[in-house]
Short mmCIF file of N, CA and C and ligand atoms in Angstrom, two decimals:
data_model
loop_
_atom_site.label_atom_id
_atom_site.label_comp_id
_atom_site.label_asym_id
_atom_site.label_seq_id
_atom_site.Cartn_x
_atom_site.Cartn_y
_atom_site.Cartn_z
N MET A 2 33.82 -35.97 -52.53
CA MET A 2 33.06 -36.27 -51.31
C MET A 2 33.19 -35.14 -50.28
N LYS A 3 34.44 -34.75 -50.11
CA LYS A 3 34.69 -33.68 -49.15
C LYS A 3 34.00 -32.38 -49.60
N PHE A 4 34.12 -32.10 -50.90
CA PHE A 4 33.51 -30.89 -51.47
C PHE A 4 31.98 -30.91 -51.26
N GLN A 5 31.41 -32.10 -51.53
CA GLN A 5 29.95 -32.24 -51.35
C GLN A 5 29.53 -31.94 -49.92
N LYS A 6 30.34 -32.43 -49.00
CA LYS A 6 30.04 -32.21 -47.57
C LYS A 6 30.05 -30.72 -47.25
N ILE A 7 31.05 -30.04 -47.81
CA ILE A 7 31.15 -28.60 -47.56
C ILE A 7 29.93 -27.88 -48.13
N VAL A 8 29.54 -28.27 -49.35
CA VAL A 8 28.38 -27.63 -49.99
C VAL A 8 27.13 -27.88 -49.16
N LEU A 9 26.96 -29.14 -48.73
CA LEU A 9 25.78 -29.49 -47.93
C LEU A 9 25.76 -28.71 -46.61
N SER A 10 26.92 -28.58 -46.00
CA SER A 10 27.00 -27.83 -44.74
C SER A 10 26.63 -26.37 -44.97
N ALA A 11 27.14 -25.84 -46.09
CA ALA A 11 26.86 -24.44 -46.42
C ALA A 11 25.36 -24.25 -46.64
N VAL A 12 24.73 -25.18 -47.34
CA VAL A 12 23.29 -25.10 -47.61
C VAL A 12 22.53 -25.17 -46.29
N ALA A 13 22.94 -26.09 -45.43
CA ALA A 13 22.26 -26.26 -44.13
C ALA A 13 22.38 -24.98 -43.30
N LEU A 14 23.57 -24.42 -43.29
CA LEU A 14 23.83 -23.20 -42.53
C LEU A 14 22.96 -22.05 -43.05
N PHE A 15 22.91 -21.94 -44.38
CA PHE A 15 22.12 -20.87 -44.99
C PHE A 15 20.64 -21.03 -44.63
N THR A 16 20.17 -22.27 -44.69
CA THR A 16 18.75 -22.54 -44.37
C THR A 16 18.45 -22.15 -42.94
N ILE A 17 19.33 -22.52 -42.03
CA ILE A 17 19.12 -22.21 -40.61
C ILE A 17 19.14 -20.69 -40.39
N SER A 18 20.13 -20.01 -41.00
CA SER A 18 20.22 -18.58 -40.75
C SER A 18 19.08 -17.82 -41.43
N SER A 19 18.59 -18.30 -42.60
CA SER A 19 17.45 -17.64 -43.24
C SER A 19 16.23 -17.77 -42.36
N ALA A 20 16.07 -18.96 -41.78
CA ALA A 20 14.91 -19.19 -40.91
C ALA A 20 14.97 -18.25 -39.71
N ALA A 21 16.19 -18.01 -39.24
CA ALA A 21 16.35 -17.11 -38.10
C ALA A 21 16.01 -15.68 -38.49
N PHE A 22 16.35 -15.29 -39.73
CA PHE A 22 16.07 -13.93 -40.16
C PHE A 22 14.61 -13.72 -40.54
N ALA A 23 13.98 -14.76 -41.11
CA ALA A 23 12.57 -14.63 -41.48
C ALA A 23 11.76 -14.66 -40.19
N GLN A 24 11.24 -13.49 -39.82
CA GLN A 24 10.60 -13.40 -38.51
C GLN A 24 9.14 -13.83 -38.52
N PHE A 25 8.56 -13.93 -39.71
CA PHE A 25 7.16 -14.35 -39.81
C PHE A 25 7.05 -15.51 -40.78
N GLN A 26 6.09 -16.39 -40.52
CA GLN A 26 5.93 -17.57 -41.37
C GLN A 26 5.54 -17.19 -42.80
N ASN A 27 4.76 -16.13 -42.92
CA ASN A 27 4.32 -15.71 -44.25
C ASN A 27 3.82 -14.26 -44.18
N ALA A 28 3.50 -13.71 -45.36
CA ALA A 28 3.08 -12.31 -45.44
C ALA A 28 1.81 -12.06 -44.65
N GLU A 29 0.90 -13.02 -44.70
CA GLU A 29 -0.38 -12.85 -44.00
C GLU A 29 -0.15 -12.65 -42.49
N LYS A 30 0.77 -13.44 -41.96
CA LYS A 30 1.09 -13.32 -40.52
C LYS A 30 1.73 -11.97 -40.22
N ALA A 31 2.58 -11.50 -41.12
CA ALA A 31 3.24 -10.21 -40.93
C ALA A 31 2.22 -9.07 -40.97
N VAL A 32 1.29 -9.15 -41.93
CA VAL A 32 0.24 -8.12 -42.05
C VAL A 32 -0.61 -8.12 -40.78
N ASP A 33 -0.98 -9.30 -40.33
CA ASP A 33 -1.80 -9.45 -39.14
C ASP A 33 -1.07 -8.85 -37.92
N TYR A 34 0.20 -9.13 -37.82
CA TYR A 34 1.01 -8.64 -36.70
C TYR A 34 1.08 -7.12 -36.71
N ARG A 35 1.45 -6.54 -37.85
CA ARG A 35 1.64 -5.06 -37.84
C ARG A 35 0.31 -4.35 -37.64
N GLN A 36 -0.79 -4.92 -38.20
CA GLN A 36 -2.09 -4.29 -38.00
C GLN A 36 -2.52 -4.40 -36.53
N SER A 37 -2.22 -5.52 -35.92
CA SER A 37 -2.56 -5.72 -34.50
C SER A 37 -1.80 -4.74 -33.62
N VAL A 38 -0.51 -4.60 -33.88
CA VAL A 38 0.30 -3.67 -33.08
C VAL A 38 -0.24 -2.25 -33.24
N MET A 39 -0.56 -1.87 -34.48
CA MET A 39 -1.04 -0.50 -34.70
C MET A 39 -2.40 -0.28 -34.05
N THR A 40 -3.22 -1.33 -34.00
CA THR A 40 -4.51 -1.22 -33.32
C THR A 40 -4.31 -0.92 -31.84
N VAL A 41 -3.37 -1.61 -31.22
CA VAL A 41 -3.12 -1.40 -29.78
C VAL A 41 -2.48 -0.02 -29.57
N ILE A 42 -1.56 0.37 -30.47
CA ILE A 42 -0.99 1.72 -30.39
C ILE A 42 -2.12 2.75 -30.43
N ASN A 43 -3.03 2.59 -31.39
CA ASN A 43 -4.15 3.52 -31.55
C ASN A 43 -4.99 3.62 -30.28
N THR A 44 -5.25 2.48 -29.65
CA THR A 44 -6.06 2.46 -28.42
C THR A 44 -5.42 3.30 -27.32
N HIS A 45 -4.12 3.10 -27.11
CA HIS A 45 -3.44 3.80 -26.01
C HIS A 45 -3.15 5.27 -26.36
N PHE A 46 -2.88 5.50 -27.65
CA PHE A 46 -2.65 6.88 -28.10
C PHE A 46 -3.94 7.69 -27.96
N ALA A 47 -5.07 7.08 -28.30
CA ALA A 47 -6.36 7.76 -28.22
C ALA A 47 -6.73 8.08 -26.76
N ARG A 48 -6.30 7.24 -25.83
CA ARG A 48 -6.57 7.52 -24.40
C ARG A 48 -5.83 8.79 -23.96
N ILE A 49 -4.62 8.97 -24.49
CA ILE A 49 -3.89 10.21 -24.20
C ILE A 49 -4.58 11.36 -24.93
N GLY A 50 -5.04 11.09 -26.14
CA GLY A 50 -5.73 12.09 -26.94
C GLY A 50 -6.96 12.65 -26.25
N ALA A 51 -7.68 11.78 -25.57
CA ALA A 51 -8.89 12.22 -24.86
C ALA A 51 -8.53 13.23 -23.77
N VAL A 52 -7.39 13.00 -23.11
CA VAL A 52 -6.92 13.92 -22.06
C VAL A 52 -6.49 15.24 -22.69
N VAL A 53 -5.71 15.12 -23.76
CA VAL A 53 -5.18 16.30 -24.46
C VAL A 53 -6.33 17.18 -24.97
N LYS A 54 -7.40 16.53 -25.42
CA LYS A 54 -8.56 17.28 -25.95
C LYS A 54 -9.52 17.74 -24.85
N GLY A 55 -9.21 17.39 -23.60
CA GLY A 55 -10.06 17.81 -22.50
C GLY A 55 -11.32 16.97 -22.35
N GLU A 56 -11.34 15.82 -23.03
CA GLU A 56 -12.53 14.94 -22.93
C GLU A 56 -12.44 13.99 -21.75
N ALA A 57 -11.23 13.87 -21.20
CA ALA A 57 -11.02 13.01 -20.02
C ALA A 57 -10.12 13.77 -19.05
N PRO A 58 -10.28 13.54 -17.74
CA PRO A 58 -9.44 14.25 -16.78
C PRO A 58 -7.99 13.80 -16.89
N TYR A 59 -7.09 14.72 -16.54
CA TYR A 59 -5.67 14.38 -16.59
C TYR A 59 -5.27 13.62 -15.33
N ASN A 60 -4.82 12.38 -15.55
CA ASN A 60 -4.27 11.57 -14.47
C ASN A 60 -2.86 11.21 -14.90
N LYS A 61 -1.89 11.74 -14.18
CA LYS A 61 -0.49 11.58 -14.58
C LYS A 61 -0.09 10.11 -14.79
N ASP A 62 -0.45 9.26 -13.84
CA ASP A 62 -0.04 7.85 -13.92
C ASP A 62 -0.65 7.15 -15.13
N GLU A 63 -1.92 7.46 -15.40
CA GLU A 63 -2.59 6.82 -16.54
C GLU A 63 -1.94 7.24 -17.86
N VAL A 64 -1.72 8.55 -17.99
CA VAL A 64 -1.10 9.05 -19.23
C VAL A 64 0.32 8.49 -19.36
N ALA A 65 1.03 8.43 -18.25
CA ALA A 65 2.40 7.89 -18.28
C ALA A 65 2.40 6.43 -18.73
N LYS A 66 1.44 5.66 -18.23
CA LYS A 66 1.34 4.25 -18.61
C LYS A 66 1.02 4.10 -20.09
N ASN A 67 0.05 4.90 -20.55
CA ASN A 67 -0.34 4.84 -21.97
C ASN A 67 0.81 5.25 -22.88
N ALA A 68 1.54 6.28 -22.48
CA ALA A 68 2.66 6.75 -23.31
C ALA A 68 3.79 5.72 -23.34
N ALA A 69 4.00 5.03 -22.22
CA ALA A 69 5.04 3.99 -22.18
C ALA A 69 4.67 2.85 -23.12
N VAL A 70 3.39 2.50 -23.15
CA VAL A 70 2.92 1.44 -24.06
C VAL A 70 3.14 1.88 -25.51
N VAL A 71 2.75 3.12 -25.82
CA VAL A 71 2.91 3.62 -27.19
C VAL A 71 4.39 3.62 -27.58
N ALA A 72 5.24 4.10 -26.67
CA ALA A 72 6.68 4.17 -26.99
C ALA A 72 7.26 2.77 -27.22
N MET A 73 6.86 1.83 -26.38
CA MET A 73 7.37 0.47 -26.53
C MET A 73 6.87 -0.16 -27.83
N LEU A 74 5.56 -0.03 -28.06
CA LEU A 74 4.98 -0.66 -29.26
C LEU A 74 5.44 0.02 -30.54
N SER A 75 5.86 1.29 -30.44
CA SER A 75 6.30 2.01 -31.64
C SER A 75 7.51 1.35 -32.29
N THR A 76 8.21 0.52 -31.54
CA THR A 76 9.42 -0.13 -32.09
C THR A 76 9.07 -1.42 -32.84
N LEU A 77 7.83 -1.88 -32.71
CA LEU A 77 7.52 -3.24 -33.17
C LEU A 77 7.06 -3.44 -34.62
N PRO A 78 6.28 -2.53 -35.19
CA PRO A 78 5.68 -2.89 -36.48
C PRO A 78 6.67 -3.11 -37.62
N TRP A 79 7.84 -2.49 -37.52
CA TRP A 79 8.72 -2.32 -38.69
C TRP A 79 9.29 -3.62 -39.24
N SER A 80 9.61 -4.56 -38.39
CA SER A 80 10.14 -5.83 -38.91
C SER A 80 9.08 -6.57 -39.73
N ALA A 81 7.83 -6.25 -39.50
CA ALA A 81 6.74 -6.90 -40.26
C ALA A 81 6.51 -6.24 -41.62
N PHE A 82 7.32 -5.22 -41.94
CA PHE A 82 7.29 -4.61 -43.27
C PHE A 82 8.51 -5.05 -44.08
N GLY A 83 9.12 -6.15 -43.69
CA GLY A 83 10.32 -6.62 -44.37
C GLY A 83 10.04 -7.18 -45.75
N PRO A 84 11.11 -7.55 -46.46
CA PRO A 84 10.97 -8.10 -47.80
C PRO A 84 10.06 -9.34 -47.81
N GLY A 85 9.14 -9.37 -48.76
CA GLY A 85 8.25 -10.52 -48.88
C GLY A 85 6.96 -10.38 -48.10
N TYR A 86 6.85 -9.28 -47.32
CA TYR A 86 5.66 -9.12 -46.49
C TYR A 86 4.71 -8.06 -47.05
N GLU A 87 4.74 -7.89 -48.37
CA GLU A 87 3.84 -6.94 -49.02
C GLU A 87 2.39 -7.35 -48.77
N GLY A 88 1.51 -6.35 -48.76
CA GLY A 88 0.09 -6.66 -48.64
C GLY A 88 -0.61 -5.83 -47.60
N GLY A 89 -1.83 -6.20 -47.30
CA GLY A 89 -2.65 -5.44 -46.36
C GLY A 89 -2.93 -4.06 -46.90
N LYS A 90 -2.82 -3.06 -46.06
CA LYS A 90 -3.08 -1.69 -46.49
C LYS A 90 -1.80 -0.95 -46.86
N ALA A 91 -0.69 -1.67 -46.86
CA ALA A 91 0.59 -1.03 -47.16
C ALA A 91 0.75 -0.81 -48.66
N GLN A 92 1.14 0.41 -49.03
CA GLN A 92 1.41 0.70 -50.44
C GLN A 92 2.75 0.08 -50.83
N ALA A 93 2.89 -0.15 -52.14
CA ALA A 93 4.12 -0.76 -52.66
C ALA A 93 5.35 0.09 -52.34
N ASP A 94 5.15 1.40 -52.12
CA ASP A 94 6.26 2.32 -51.82
C ASP A 94 7.01 1.94 -50.55
N VAL A 95 6.34 1.24 -49.64
CA VAL A 95 7.02 0.80 -48.41
C VAL A 95 8.27 0.00 -48.81
N TRP A 96 8.14 -0.80 -49.86
CA TRP A 96 9.26 -1.66 -50.28
C TRP A 96 10.10 -1.00 -51.37
N SER A 97 9.45 -0.21 -52.26
CA SER A 97 10.22 0.40 -53.36
C SER A 97 10.97 1.65 -52.89
N ASP A 98 10.48 2.29 -51.84
CA ASP A 98 11.15 3.47 -51.29
C ASP A 98 11.42 3.23 -49.81
N SER A 99 12.13 2.14 -49.54
CA SER A 99 12.29 1.69 -48.16
C SER A 99 13.10 2.67 -47.31
N ALA A 100 13.98 3.45 -47.95
CA ALA A 100 14.76 4.44 -47.17
C ALA A 100 13.83 5.52 -46.62
N LYS A 101 12.89 5.96 -47.45
CA LYS A 101 11.93 6.98 -47.01
C LYS A 101 11.02 6.41 -45.92
N PHE A 102 10.62 5.16 -46.12
CA PHE A 102 9.75 4.51 -45.13
C PHE A 102 10.47 4.37 -43.79
N LYS A 103 11.73 3.95 -43.87
CA LYS A 103 12.54 3.76 -42.65
C LYS A 103 12.68 5.09 -41.90
N ALA A 104 12.91 6.17 -42.66
CA ALA A 104 13.05 7.50 -42.05
C ALA A 104 11.75 7.90 -41.35
N ALA A 105 10.61 7.62 -41.99
CA ALA A 105 9.31 7.94 -41.40
C ALA A 105 9.08 7.12 -40.14
N ALA A 106 9.48 5.85 -40.18
CA ALA A 106 9.31 4.98 -39.01
C ALA A 106 10.17 5.47 -37.85
N GLU A 107 11.37 5.92 -38.18
CA GLU A 107 12.27 6.41 -37.12
C GLU A 107 11.75 7.71 -36.50
N LYS A 108 11.18 8.56 -37.35
CA LYS A 108 10.59 9.81 -36.87
C LYS A 108 9.48 9.53 -35.87
N MET A 109 8.66 8.55 -36.20
CA MET A 109 7.53 8.19 -35.32
C MET A 109 8.04 7.65 -33.99
N GLN A 110 9.06 6.80 -34.05
CA GLN A 110 9.58 6.22 -32.80
C GLN A 110 10.20 7.29 -31.91
N LEU A 111 10.89 8.24 -32.55
CA LEU A 111 11.50 9.34 -31.79
C LEU A 111 10.41 10.20 -31.14
N ALA A 112 9.36 10.50 -31.91
CA ALA A 112 8.25 11.30 -31.38
C ALA A 112 7.56 10.57 -30.23
N ALA A 113 7.39 9.27 -30.36
CA ALA A 113 6.75 8.48 -29.30
C ALA A 113 7.62 8.45 -28.04
N ALA A 114 8.94 8.39 -28.24
CA ALA A 114 9.86 8.43 -27.09
C ALA A 114 9.78 9.79 -26.40
N ASN A 115 9.68 10.86 -27.18
CA ASN A 115 9.55 12.21 -26.61
C ASN A 115 8.23 12.36 -25.86
N LEU A 116 7.18 11.78 -26.42
CA LEU A 116 5.87 11.82 -25.74
C LEU A 116 5.96 11.08 -24.40
N ASN A 117 6.66 9.97 -24.42
CA ASN A 117 6.82 9.20 -23.18
C ASN A 117 7.60 10.00 -22.13
N THR A 118 8.67 10.67 -22.57
CA THR A 118 9.45 11.52 -21.65
C THR A 118 8.56 12.60 -21.03
N ALA A 119 7.78 13.26 -21.88
CA ALA A 119 6.87 14.31 -21.39
C ALA A 119 5.85 13.72 -20.42
N ALA A 120 5.32 12.54 -20.76
CA ALA A 120 4.29 11.92 -19.92
C ALA A 120 4.85 11.50 -18.56
N GLN A 121 6.07 11.00 -18.54
CA GLN A 121 6.68 10.59 -17.27
C GLN A 121 6.95 11.81 -16.39
N SER A 122 7.29 12.94 -17.02
CA SER A 122 7.59 14.15 -16.24
C SER A 122 6.30 14.81 -15.73
N GLY A 123 5.18 14.55 -16.43
CA GLY A 123 3.90 15.01 -15.92
C GLY A 123 3.56 16.46 -16.23
N ASP A 124 4.17 17.02 -17.25
CA ASP A 124 3.86 18.39 -17.65
C ASP A 124 2.84 18.34 -18.79
N LEU A 125 1.60 18.70 -18.46
CA LEU A 125 0.51 18.54 -19.44
C LEU A 125 0.72 19.36 -20.71
N GLU A 126 1.29 20.55 -20.57
CA GLU A 126 1.54 21.36 -21.77
C GLU A 126 2.54 20.67 -22.70
N ASN A 127 3.58 20.09 -22.11
CA ASN A 127 4.56 19.35 -22.92
C ASN A 127 3.94 18.09 -23.52
N ILE A 128 3.07 17.46 -22.75
CA ILE A 128 2.38 16.26 -23.25
C ILE A 128 1.54 16.62 -24.47
N LYS A 129 0.84 17.74 -24.37
CA LYS A 129 0.00 18.19 -25.50
C LYS A 129 0.83 18.41 -26.76
N LYS A 130 1.95 19.09 -26.59
CA LYS A 130 2.83 19.36 -27.74
C LYS A 130 3.37 18.06 -28.32
N ALA A 131 3.86 17.19 -27.43
CA ALA A 131 4.46 15.94 -27.89
C ALA A 131 3.40 15.02 -28.51
N PHE A 132 2.18 15.09 -27.98
CA PHE A 132 1.09 14.30 -28.55
C PHE A 132 0.81 14.75 -29.98
N GLY A 133 0.73 16.06 -30.17
CA GLY A 133 0.49 16.61 -31.50
C GLY A 133 1.58 16.22 -32.48
N ALA A 134 2.82 16.33 -32.02
CA ALA A 134 3.96 15.99 -32.88
C ALA A 134 3.95 14.51 -33.26
N THR A 135 3.59 13.67 -32.30
CA THR A 135 3.53 12.23 -32.58
C THR A 135 2.43 11.93 -33.59
N GLY A 136 1.27 12.54 -33.37
CA GLY A 136 0.15 12.34 -34.29
C GLY A 136 0.51 12.74 -35.71
N GLN A 137 1.30 13.81 -35.85
CA GLN A 137 1.73 14.24 -37.18
C GLN A 137 2.59 13.17 -37.86
N THR A 138 3.41 12.48 -37.08
CA THR A 138 4.25 11.43 -37.69
C THR A 138 3.39 10.23 -38.11
N CYS A 139 2.34 9.94 -37.34
CA CYS A 139 1.42 8.85 -37.74
C CYS A 139 0.76 9.23 -39.06
N LYS A 140 0.20 10.46 -39.05
CA LYS A 140 -0.57 10.94 -40.18
C LYS A 140 0.29 11.02 -41.45
N GLY A 141 1.48 11.60 -41.30
CA GLY A 141 2.37 11.77 -42.45
C GLY A 141 2.73 10.44 -43.10
N CYS A 142 3.06 9.48 -42.27
CA CYS A 142 3.45 8.17 -42.80
C CYS A 142 2.26 7.48 -43.46
N HIS A 143 1.09 7.60 -42.85
CA HIS A 143 -0.11 6.99 -43.45
C HIS A 143 -0.43 7.64 -44.79
N GLU A 144 -0.25 8.96 -44.87
CA GLU A 144 -0.53 9.65 -46.14
C GLU A 144 0.37 9.14 -47.25
N ASP A 145 1.63 8.91 -46.91
CA ASP A 145 2.59 8.50 -47.93
C ASP A 145 2.56 7.00 -48.21
N PHE A 146 2.24 6.20 -47.23
CA PHE A 146 2.48 4.76 -47.37
C PHE A 146 1.27 3.85 -47.14
N LYS A 147 0.14 4.42 -46.73
CA LYS A 147 -1.02 3.57 -46.46
C LYS A 147 -2.08 3.75 -47.55
N LYS A 148 -2.62 2.64 -48.01
CA LYS A 148 -3.68 2.70 -49.04
C LYS A 148 -4.90 3.38 -48.46
N LYS A 149 -5.50 4.26 -49.29
CA LYS A 149 -6.67 5.00 -48.80
C LYS A 149 -7.93 4.15 -48.91
C1 LIG B 212 -4.06 7.45 -34.41
C2 LIG B 212 -4.26 6.82 -35.65
C3 LIG B 212 -3.69 7.55 -36.60
C4 LIG B 212 -3.07 8.75 -35.99
C5 LIG B 212 -3.52 10.02 -36.61
C6 LIG B 212 -2.90 11.21 -35.93
O1 LIG B 212 -4.42 7.04 -33.32
O2 LIG B 212 -4.89 5.68 -35.87
O3 LIG B 212 -3.64 7.28 -37.86
O4 LIG B 212 -3.38 8.64 -34.61
O5 LIG B 212 -4.90 10.11 -36.54
O6 LIG B 212 -3.22 12.37 -36.59
#
């Protein structure tokens, strides 16, 4: 009886902690979440891009706001690429080569943080460089891990 109680408690504890670790109800929700986050990242990144390309005037506060959004959102998609969340446009390599994927994700977050630093300081030349570097991390990861 006592043993059964212990087993039941252990099962209950495991169920509760698994539920806490599983951040999405299912793969479809995870795919939807990461695609949504990347869509918003793209919107704000492209607004900086327009300035960098000379298609829009440089407004320090606007670029700073957009870069802060990109830097903040850059931290979000990765939990939605966890085990069991295969699908969407993600290649199987995201899960089979997760160390490489994690490194690419970290590179992007670091580049986005650097872009944000440049944007807050208001040096357009630095913003241009940091924008280019960030775009390269987006592109590189998509080339390796996104279905064409
Ligand atoms: C974006 C977006 C990408 C990258 C890439 C940068 O806004 O959707 O995939 O930037 O184009 O080179």
